[in-house]
Amino acid sequence: AKQSRAGGYHFHSPALSRKLRERRLLEQDLRQAHAQQQFRLDYQPLVYLGSGQVSGGEALLRWHRPGHGNMPPDLFIPLLEETGLIVPVGAWVLETACREAARWPARMSVAVNVSTIQFRKPGLCEAVEGALRSSGLPAHRLELEITESVLLHDTPETLATLQRLRKIGVRIAMDDFGTGYSSLSYLHHFAFDKIKIDRSFVQRMAQDPNAKAVIRAVVNISQTLGIRALAEGVENAEQAEVLRQEGCAEVQGYLFGRPMPPEQFAALHARLRRP
Ligand code: C2E
Ligand code: CA
Ligand code: CA
Ligand code: CA
């Protein structure tokens, strides 16, 4: 029970106070996680549907929380964002992903997720430049994945950041496309290199003709605009076949490979390279 306060609530329910306590603990642990090097990156293959070649890997943040095991990113990344910790952790992700990708074959790129919070804070371009410099990775092999919420605030700063990133030479992808409000013409205007069609469309494709129509339209228009299209969350051969028929050039999903540790990812593309 909380202390009395005139006009205020006097009690938290036991369930609520437990939730608050757990959240505070989680936040404390997250603050230590970075300092104590508890973060890792997994990589998930991005694959050309036609040839089966791996075009690159998406870096996905992993946290082994002592006493709790692996924590789901959808649980701790929002908290990293709320606390602002996403800025230093995001810089670490950029550094680590570029360093690990510099050892991959030159035709392969690495995709790094950039949170909207991280995008809006000053220092993103410097972090990108620093990661490229210290790793020696050529800029065109780094792809930044941002979500539609970045474009929600169509401010001069947003535009300036996108232009600076383009000048550095990195590629820019729109992640989870179709779940927000941006249009394809908008992506063309901002010179995006890639559209990642959200996995919800791929998952609904078989039962829902509308989902399939969206995928068809996005693939067609992206070809006209010269933007690459990738379909996310491909889990079975049937989905891959429909995407092939629709002319979608790139895919990602459990059918082609789950997120895996860097050593395993390196071994995977070494094997695929052989004739
Ligand atoms: P995302 O960027 O959309 O990443 C793809 C997510 O889909 C990953 O989940 C991946 O494991 C999952 N996935 C891949 N293929 C399939 C499939 O065939 N079926 C299904 N059901 N899922 C599939 P994960 O690793 O749990 O990451 C969740 C989200 O956390 C990511 O979604 C991204 O928004 C965020 N995230 C991960 N790493 C980072 C990071 O370093 N920085 C930031 N800002 N966000 C990150
Ligand atoms: Ca992503
Ligand atoms: Ca995505
Ligand atoms: Ca997502």
mmCIF file of C-alpha atoms and ligand atoms in Angstrom:
data_model
loop_
_atom_site.group_PDB
_atom_site.id
_atom_site.type_symbol
_atom_site.label_atom_id
_atom_site.label_comp_id
_atom_site.label_asym_id
_atom_site.label_seq_id
_atom_site.Cartn_x
_atom_site.Cartn_y
_atom_site.Cartn_z
ATOM 1 C CA ALA A 1 0.000 0.000 0.000
ATOM 2 C CA LYS A 2 1.155 3.469 -0.820
ATOM 3 C CA GLN A 3 1.117 6.387 1.547
ATOM 4 C CA SER A 4 -2.080 8.380 1.638
ATOM 5 C CA ARG A 5 -2.230 11.327 -0.651
ATOM 6 C CA ALA A 6 -5.263 13.599 -0.800
ATOM 7 C CA GLY A 7 -7.256 12.983 -3.954
ATOM 8 C CA GLY A 8 -4.833 10.295 -5.119
ATOM 9 C CA TYR A 9 -5.035 6.544 -5.207
ATOM 10 C CA HIS A 10 -4.092 4.947 -1.930
ATOM 11 C CA PHE A 11 -3.349 1.425 -3.034
ATOM 12 C CA HIS A 12 -1.727 -0.445 -5.827
ATOM 13 C CA SER A 13 -3.249 -3.824 -6.403
ATOM 14 C CA PRO A 14 -0.786 -6.593 -5.479
ATOM 15 C CA ALA A 15 -0.580 -7.611 -9.146
ATOM 16 C CA LEU A 16 0.222 -4.073 -10.259
ATOM 17 C CA SER A 17 2.914 -3.528 -7.656
ATOM 18 C CA ARG A 18 4.464 -6.857 -8.602
ATOM 19 C CA LYS A 19 4.495 -5.734 -12.213
ATOM 20 C CA LEU A 20 6.128 -2.439 -11.290
ATOM 21 C CA ARG A 21 8.728 -4.195 -9.171
ATOM 22 C CA GLU A 22 9.556 -6.631 -11.995
ATOM 23 C CA ARG A 23 9.862 -3.770 -14.421
ATOM 24 C CA ARG A 24 12.225 -1.889 -12.116
ATOM 25 C CA LEU A 25 14.379 -4.996 -11.773
ATOM 26 C CA LEU A 26 14.363 -5.500 -15.513
ATOM 27 C CA GLU A 27 15.458 -1.901 -16.004
ATOM 28 C CA GLN A 28 18.282 -2.294 -13.452
ATOM 29 C CA ASP A 29 19.469 -5.485 -15.140
ATOM 30 C CA LEU A 30 19.335 -3.813 -18.555
ATOM 31 C CA ARG A 31 21.558 -0.978 -17.327
ATOM 32 C CA GLN A 32 24.162 -3.539 -16.265
ATOM 33 C CA ALA A 33 23.743 -5.716 -19.338
ATOM 34 C CA HIS A 34 25.584 -3.313 -21.593
ATOM 35 C CA ALA A 35 28.478 -2.729 -19.182
ATOM 36 C CA GLN A 36 28.791 -6.439 -18.464
ATOM 37 C CA GLN A 37 28.726 -7.419 -22.139
ATOM 38 C CA GLN A 38 25.642 -9.603 -21.928
ATOM 39 C CA PHE A 39 24.451 -8.680 -25.416
ATOM 40 C CA ARG A 40 25.122 -10.773 -28.512
ATOM 41 C CA LEU A 41 24.038 -10.618 -32.121
ATOM 42 C CA ASP A 42 22.469 -13.421 -34.111
ATOM 43 C CA TYR A 43 22.301 -13.257 -37.896
ATOM 44 C CA GLN A 44 19.442 -14.398 -40.086
ATOM 45 C CA PRO A 45 20.117 -15.053 -43.787
ATOM 46 C CA LEU A 46 18.578 -12.824 -46.455
ATOM 47 C CA VAL A 47 18.193 -14.951 -49.564
ATOM 48 C CA TYR A 48 17.731 -14.427 -53.322
ATOM 49 C CA LEU A 49 14.686 -16.506 -54.160
ATOM 50 C CA GLY A 50 15.890 -17.303 -57.693
ATOM 51 C CA SER A 51 19.394 -18.591 -56.983
ATOM 52 C CA GLY A 52 19.136 -19.455 -53.301
ATOM 53 C CA GLN A 53 22.247 -17.326 -52.696
ATOM 54 C CA VAL A 54 22.576 -15.519 -49.408
ATOM 55 C CA SER A 55 22.659 -11.775 -50.082
ATOM 56 C CA GLY A 56 23.475 -10.938 -46.475
ATOM 57 C CA GLY A 57 22.382 -11.258 -42.880
ATOM 58 C CA GLU A 58 20.166 -9.289 -40.541
ATOM 59 C CA ALA A 59 21.741 -8.619 -37.150
ATOM 60 C CA LEU A 60 19.292 -9.376 -34.335
ATOM 61 C CA LEU A 61 20.000 -8.369 -30.751
ATOM 62 C CA ARG A 62 20.107 -11.093 -28.095
ATOM 63 C CA TRP A 63 20.249 -10.685 -24.336
ATOM 64 C CA HIS A 64 21.144 -13.497 -21.981
ATOM 65 C CA ARG A 65 19.857 -12.209 -18.654
ATOM 66 C CA PRO A 66 21.603 -13.945 -15.762
ATOM 67 C CA GLY A 67 19.156 -16.091 -13.819
ATOM 68 C CA HIS A 68 16.453 -15.672 -16.471
ATOM 69 C CA GLY A 69 17.922 -17.004 -19.703
ATOM 70 C CA ASN A 70 17.399 -15.461 -23.127
ATOM 71 C CA MET A 71 14.985 -12.544 -23.089
ATOM 72 C CA PRO A 72 12.721 -11.862 -26.106
ATOM 73 C CA PRO A 73 13.727 -8.657 -27.975
ATOM 74 C CA ASP A 74 10.088 -7.563 -28.187
ATOM 75 C CA LEU A 75 10.162 -7.392 -24.376
ATOM 76 C CA PHE A 76 13.450 -5.592 -23.699
ATOM 77 C CA ILE A 77 13.910 -3.376 -26.771
ATOM 78 C CA PRO A 78 10.907 -1.150 -25.903
ATOM 79 C CA LEU A 79 12.499 -0.679 -22.459
ATOM 80 C CA LEU A 80 15.867 0.168 -24.010
ATOM 81 C CA GLU A 81 13.985 2.798 -26.016
ATOM 82 C CA GLU A 82 12.096 4.244 -23.033
ATOM 83 C CA THR A 83 15.270 4.541 -20.968
ATOM 84 C CA GLY A 84 17.382 5.951 -23.793
ATOM 85 C CA LEU A 85 19.764 2.996 -23.418
ATOM 86 C CA ILE A 86 19.012 2.169 -27.056
ATOM 87 C CA VAL A 87 21.502 4.881 -28.084
ATOM 88 C CA PRO A 88 24.678 3.307 -26.600
ATOM 89 C CA VAL A 89 23.381 -0.243 -27.212
ATOM 90 C CA GLY A 90 22.494 0.691 -30.794
ATOM 91 C CA ALA A 91 26.005 2.043 -31.317
ATOM 92 C CA TRP A 92 27.387 -1.251 -29.981
ATOM 93 C CA VAL A 93 25.139 -3.151 -32.436
ATOM 94 C CA LEU A 94 26.481 -1.076 -35.331
ATOM 95 C CA GLU A 95 30.119 -1.600 -34.278
ATOM 96 C CA THR A 96 29.700 -5.334 -33.713
ATOM 97 C CA ALA A 97 27.672 -6.037 -36.858
ATOM 98 C CA CYS A 98 30.142 -4.147 -39.076
ATOM 99 C CA ARG A 99 33.128 -5.882 -37.474
ATOM 100 C CA GLU A 100 31.610 -9.347 -37.910
ATOM 101 C CA ALA A 101 30.357 -8.660 -41.453
ATOM 102 C CA ALA A 102 33.774 -7.421 -42.573
ATOM 103 C CA ARG A 103 34.841 -11.097 -42.487
ATOM 104 C CA TRP A 104 32.049 -12.252 -44.810
ATOM 105 C CA PRO A 105 32.423 -12.519 -48.602
ATOM 106 C CA ALA A 106 32.417 -9.103 -50.265
ATOM 107 C CA ARG A 107 29.077 -9.696 -52.033
ATOM 108 C CA MET A 108 27.308 -9.993 -48.682
ATOM 109 C CA SER A 109 25.836 -7.109 -46.754
ATOM 110 C CA VAL A 110 24.696 -6.751 -43.174
ATOM 111 C CA ALA A 111 21.345 -5.291 -42.143
ATOM 112 C CA VAL A 112 21.123 -3.437 -38.820
ATOM 113 C CA ASN A 113 17.901 -2.352 -37.139
ATOM 114 C CA VAL A 114 17.832 1.306 -36.142
ATOM 115 C CA SER A 115 15.186 2.290 -33.619
ATOM 116 C CA THR A 116 13.192 5.456 -34.295
ATOM 117 C CA ILE A 117 14.411 6.831 -30.944
ATOM 118 C CA GLN A 118 18.012 6.226 -32.026
ATOM 119 C CA PHE A 119 17.296 7.805 -35.413
ATOM 120 C CA ARG A 120 16.001 11.015 -33.838
ATOM 121 C CA LYS A 121 18.869 11.467 -31.366
ATOM 122 C CA PRO A 122 21.966 13.285 -32.572
ATOM 123 C CA GLY A 123 25.006 11.104 -33.150
ATOM 124 C CA LEU A 124 23.556 8.367 -35.377
ATOM 125 C CA CYS A 125 25.565 9.416 -38.441
ATOM 126 C CA GLU A 126 28.739 9.628 -36.344
ATOM 127 C CA ALA A 127 28.076 6.151 -34.900
ATOM 128 C CA VAL A 128 27.602 4.787 -38.444
ATOM 129 C CA GLU A 129 30.781 6.463 -39.684
ATOM 130 C CA GLY A 130 32.721 5.237 -36.644
ATOM 131 C CA ALA A 131 31.543 1.625 -37.109
ATOM 132 C CA LEU A 132 32.498 1.679 -40.798
ATOM 133 C CA ARG A 133 35.891 3.222 -40.095
ATOM 134 C CA SER A 134 36.914 0.860 -37.293
ATOM 135 C CA SER A 135 35.696 -2.271 -39.133
ATOM 136 C CA GLY A 136 36.859 -1.338 -42.611
ATOM 137 C CA LEU A 137 33.470 -2.477 -43.964
ATOM 138 C CA PRO A 138 32.618 -0.606 -47.199
ATOM 139 C CA ALA A 139 29.582 1.615 -46.648
ATOM 140 C CA HIS A 140 27.498 -0.032 -49.396
ATOM 141 C CA ARG A 141 27.622 -3.322 -47.464
ATOM 142 C CA LEU A 142 25.769 -1.811 -44.512
ATOM 143 C CA GLU A 143 22.008 -1.549 -44.708
ATOM 144 C CA LEU A 144 20.057 0.315 -42.048
ATOM 145 C CA GLU A 145 16.520 -0.889 -41.375
ATOM 146 C CA ILE A 146 14.177 1.791 -40.164
ATOM 147 C CA THR A 147 10.441 1.627 -39.626
ATOM 148 C CA GLU A 148 7.659 3.803 -40.926
ATOM 149 C CA SER A 149 7.415 5.692 -37.638
ATOM 150 C CA VAL A 150 10.624 7.536 -38.601
ATOM 151 C CA LEU A 151 8.713 9.179 -41.444
ATOM 152 C CA LEU A 152 5.736 10.067 -39.244
ATOM 153 C CA HIS A 153 7.571 13.237 -38.309
ATOM 154 C CA ASP A 154 8.427 14.583 -41.707
ATOM 155 C CA THR A 155 10.691 17.257 -40.261
ATOM 156 C CA PRO A 156 13.772 18.939 -41.742
ATOM 157 C CA GLU A 157 15.877 16.919 -39.252
ATOM 158 C CA THR A 158 14.475 13.613 -40.528
ATOM 159 C CA LEU A 159 15.266 14.577 -44.090
ATOM 160 C CA ALA A 160 18.735 15.870 -43.156
ATOM 161 C CA THR A 161 19.611 12.617 -41.361
ATOM 162 C CA LEU A 162 18.432 10.507 -44.301
ATOM 163 C CA GLN A 163 20.465 12.665 -46.684
ATOM 164 C CA ARG A 164 23.586 12.440 -44.528
ATOM 165 C CA LEU A 165 23.263 8.653 -44.365
ATOM 166 C CA ARG A 166 22.904 8.485 -48.140
ATOM 167 C CA LYS A 167 26.021 10.614 -48.478
ATOM 168 C CA ILE A 168 27.953 8.202 -46.244
ATOM 169 C CA GLY A 169 26.914 5.553 -48.781
ATOM 170 C CA VAL A 170 24.961 3.121 -46.608
ATOM 171 C CA ARG A 171 21.741 1.628 -47.914
ATOM 172 C CA ILE A 172 18.404 2.257 -46.305
ATOM 173 C CA ALA A 173 15.565 -0.240 -45.981
ATOM 174 C CA MET A 174 11.989 0.262 -44.839
ATOM 175 C CA ASP A 175 11.264 -2.475 -42.289
ATOM 176 C CA ASP A 176 7.842 -4.023 -41.566
ATOM 177 C CA PHE A 177 6.366 -2.290 -44.615
ATOM 178 C CA GLY A 178 2.571 -2.185 -44.680
ATOM 179 C CA THR A 179 2.022 -1.950 -40.939
ATOM 180 C CA GLY A 180 2.270 1.851 -40.802
ATOM 181 C CA TYR A 181 1.253 4.769 -42.945
ATOM 182 C CA SER A 182 3.971 5.423 -45.474
ATOM 183 C CA SER A 183 3.300 5.074 -49.175
ATOM 184 C CA LEU A 184 5.552 3.714 -51.878
ATOM 185 C CA SER A 185 5.845 7.106 -53.543
ATOM 186 C CA TYR A 186 7.130 8.446 -50.233
ATOM 187 C CA LEU A 187 9.836 5.790 -50.125
ATOM 188 C CA HIS A 188 10.785 6.707 -53.671
ATOM 189 C CA HIS A 189 10.964 10.368 -52.697
ATOM 190 C CA PHE A 190 13.347 9.520 -49.831
ATOM 191 C CA ALA A 191 15.370 7.223 -52.132
ATOM 192 C CA PHE A 192 14.979 4.055 -50.050
ATOM 193 C CA ASP A 193 16.926 1.082 -51.421
ATOM 194 C CA LYS A 194 14.745 -1.711 -50.112
ATOM 195 C CA ILE A 195 11.265 -2.495 -48.849
ATOM 196 C CA LYS A 196 10.804 -5.338 -46.391
ATOM 197 C CA ILE A 197 7.208 -6.505 -46.679
ATOM 198 C CA ASP A 198 5.934 -7.303 -43.191
ATOM 199 C CA ARG A 199 5.551 -10.961 -42.371
ATOM 200 C CA SER A 200 1.861 -10.549 -41.516
ATOM 201 C CA PHE A 201 1.121 -10.274 -45.271
ATOM 202 C CA VAL A 202 3.118 -13.410 -46.041
ATOM 203 C CA GLN A 203 1.348 -15.284 -43.268
ATOM 204 C CA ARG A 204 -2.139 -14.242 -44.470
ATOM 205 C CA MET A 205 -1.360 -14.705 -48.169
ATOM 206 C CA ALA A 206 -2.745 -18.264 -48.443
ATOM 207 C CA GLN A 207 -6.196 -17.506 -46.958
ATOM 208 C CA ASP A 208 -6.593 -13.814 -47.658
ATOM 209 C CA PRO A 209 -6.672 -12.624 -51.287
ATOM 210 C CA ASN A 210 -6.211 -9.036 -50.074
ATOM 211 C CA ALA A 211 -2.867 -9.859 -48.477
ATOM 212 C CA LYS A 212 -1.726 -11.427 -51.730
ATOM 213 C CA ALA A 213 -2.937 -8.394 -53.681
ATOM 214 C CA VAL A 214 -0.904 -6.107 -51.418
ATOM 215 C CA ILE A 215 2.228 -8.179 -51.990
ATOM 216 C CA ARG A 216 1.616 -8.171 -55.744
ATOM 217 C CA ALA A 217 1.148 -4.393 -55.806
ATOM 218 C CA VAL A 218 4.220 -3.709 -53.671
ATOM 219 C CA VAL A 219 6.417 -5.984 -55.804
ATOM 220 C CA ASN A 220 5.162 -4.415 -59.049
ATOM 221 C CA ILE A 221 5.511 -0.819 -57.952
ATOM 222 C CA SER A 222 8.882 -1.427 -56.317
ATOM 223 C CA GLN A 223 10.148 -2.790 -59.641
ATOM 224 C CA THR A 224 8.902 0.322 -61.417
ATOM 225 C CA LEU A 225 10.562 2.577 -58.840
ATOM 226 C CA GLY A 226 13.791 0.574 -58.746
ATOM 227 C CA ILE A 227 13.463 -0.329 -55.058
ATOM 228 C CA ARG A 228 14.310 -3.898 -54.003
ATOM 229 C CA ALA A 229 11.506 -5.854 -52.354
ATOM 230 C CA LEU A 230 12.045 -8.548 -49.733
ATOM 231 C CA ALA A 231 9.300 -10.627 -48.125
ATOM 232 C CA GLU A 232 9.741 -11.389 -44.423
ATOM 233 C CA GLY A 233 8.630 -14.396 -42.401
ATOM 234 C CA VAL A 234 8.612 -17.072 -45.109
ATOM 235 C CA GLU A 235 8.033 -20.296 -43.219
ATOM 236 C CA ASN A 236 6.987 -22.863 -45.820
ATOM 237 C CA ALA A 237 7.583 -23.904 -49.417
ATOM 238 C CA GLU A 238 4.079 -22.938 -50.472
ATOM 239 C CA GLN A 239 4.652 -19.320 -49.432
ATOM 240 C CA ALA A 240 8.007 -19.289 -51.235
ATOM 241 C CA GLU A 241 6.341 -20.588 -54.396
ATOM 242 C CA VAL A 242 3.642 -17.897 -54.382
ATOM 243 C CA LEU A 243 6.285 -15.209 -53.804
ATOM 244 C CA ARG A 244 8.302 -16.593 -56.704
ATOM 245 C CA GLN A 245 5.209 -16.379 -58.930
ATOM 246 C CA GLU A 246 4.671 -12.789 -57.831
ATOM 247 C CA GLY A 247 8.244 -11.929 -58.786
ATOM 248 C CA CYS A 248 9.533 -11.154 -55.309
ATOM 249 C CA ALA A 249 13.326 -11.320 -55.614
ATOM 250 C CA GLU A 250 14.373 -11.624 -51.973
ATOM 251 C CA VAL A 251 13.097 -13.460 -48.927
ATOM 252 C CA GLN A 252 13.844 -14.057 -45.261
ATOM 253 C CA GLY A 253 12.321 -16.549 -42.890
ATOM 254 C CA TYR A 254 12.579 -19.798 -40.998
ATOM 255 C CA LEU A 255 12.312 -21.791 -44.258
ATOM 256 C CA PHE A 256 15.702 -20.414 -45.328
ATOM 257 C CA GLY A 257 17.347 -20.066 -41.954
ATOM 258 C CA ARG A 258 16.651 -19.042 -38.389
ATOM 259 C CA PRO A 259 18.682 -16.358 -36.661
ATOM 260 C CA MET A 260 21.991 -17.993 -35.653
ATOM 261 C CA PRO A 261 25.230 -17.094 -33.881
ATOM 262 C CA PRO A 262 27.969 -15.438 -35.980
ATOM 263 C CA GLU A 263 30.191 -18.551 -36.201
ATOM 264 C CA GLN A 264 27.311 -20.624 -37.533
ATOM 265 C CA PHE A 265 26.331 -17.895 -39.995
ATOM 266 C CA ALA A 266 29.917 -17.733 -41.293
ATOM 267 C CA ALA A 267 29.939 -21.527 -41.755
ATOM 268 C CA LEU A 268 26.592 -21.378 -43.560
ATOM 269 C CA HIS A 269 27.675 -18.959 -46.249
ATOM 270 C CA ALA A 270 31.021 -20.725 -46.636
ATOM 271 C CA ARG A 271 29.071 -23.885 -47.478
ATOM 272 C CA LEU A 272 26.671 -22.126 -49.834
ATOM 273 C CA ARG A 273 29.577 -20.552 -51.688
ATOM 274 C CA ARG A 274 30.811 -23.909 -52.955
ATOM 275 C CA PRO A 275 29.683 -24.816 -56.499
HETATM 276 P P1 C2E B 1 12.286 -7.383 -37.110
HETATM 277 O O1 C2E B 1 13.253 -6.303 -37.432
HETATM 278 O O2 C2E B 1 11.036 -7.441 -37.932
HETATM 279 O O3 C2E B 1 13.121 -8.748 -37.194
HETATM 280 C C1 C2E B 1 12.607 -9.948 -37.688
HETATM 281 C C2 C2E B 1 12.010 -10.775 -36.569
HETATM 282 O O4 C2E B 1 11.238 -11.824 -37.150
HETATM 283 C C3 C2E B 1 13.072 -11.456 -35.712
HETATM 284 O O5 C2E B 1 12.562 -11.563 -34.397
HETATM 285 C C4 C2E B 1 13.144 -12.837 -36.353
HETATM 286 O O6 C2E B 1 13.618 -13.835 -35.479
HETATM 287 C C5 C2E B 1 11.699 -13.067 -36.707
HETATM 288 N N1 C2E B 1 11.533 -14.007 -37.807
HETATM 289 C C6 C2E B 1 12.384 -14.231 -38.831
HETATM 290 N N2 C2E B 1 11.891 -15.152 -39.686
HETATM 291 C C7 C2E B 1 10.692 -15.524 -39.192
HETATM 292 C C8 C2E B 1 9.682 -16.465 -39.627
HETATM 293 O O7 C2E B 1 9.799 -17.144 -40.636
HETATM 294 N N3 C2E B 1 8.567 -16.548 -38.846
HETATM 295 C C9 C2E B 1 8.404 -15.816 -37.710
HETATM 296 N N4 C2E B 1 7.286 -15.988 -37.014
HETATM 297 N N5 C2E B 1 9.322 -14.921 -37.278
HETATM 298 C C10 C2E B 1 10.458 -14.789 -38.008
HETATM 299 P P2 C2E B 1 13.396 -11.144 -33.117
HETATM 300 O O8 C2E B 1 14.825 -11.528 -33.268
HETATM 301 O O9 C2E B 1 12.636 -11.670 -31.942
HETATM 302 O O10 C2E B 1 13.341 -9.562 -33.113
HETATM 303 C C11 C2E B 1 12.127 -8.898 -32.892
HETATM 304 C C12 C2E B 1 12.250 -7.432 -33.202
HETATM 305 O O11 C2E B 1 13.148 -6.783 -32.289
HETATM 306 C C13 C2E B 1 12.826 -7.127 -34.576
HETATM 307 O O12 C2E B 1 11.835 -7.286 -35.551
HETATM 308 C C14 C2E B 1 13.247 -5.685 -34.383
HETATM 309 O O13 C2E B 1 12.149 -4.833 -34.511
HETATM 310 C C15 C2E B 1 13.730 -5.684 -32.954
HETATM 311 N N6 C2E B 1 15.200 -5.787 -32.931
HETATM 312 C C16 C2E B 1 16.004 -6.875 -32.969
HETATM 313 N N7 C2E B 1 17.309 -6.536 -32.906
HETATM 314 C C17 C2E B 1 17.348 -5.188 -32.845
HETATM 315 C C18 C2E B 1 18.408 -4.210 -32.745
HETATM 316 O O14 C2E B 1 19.614 -4.510 -32.754
HETATM 317 N N8 C2E B 1 18.027 -2.895 -32.667
HETATM 318 C C19 C2E B 1 16.723 -2.519 -32.689
HETATM 319 N N9 C2E B 1 16.447 -1.197 -32.614
HETATM 320 N N10 C2E B 1 15.722 -3.385 -32.783
HETATM 321 C C20 C2E B 1 16.021 -4.708 -32.864
HETATM 322 CA CA CA B 2 14.366 -5.677 -39.148
HETATM 323 CA CA CA B 3 10.800 -6.720 -40.029
HETATM 324 CA CA CA B 4 9.363 -5.815 -36.307
#
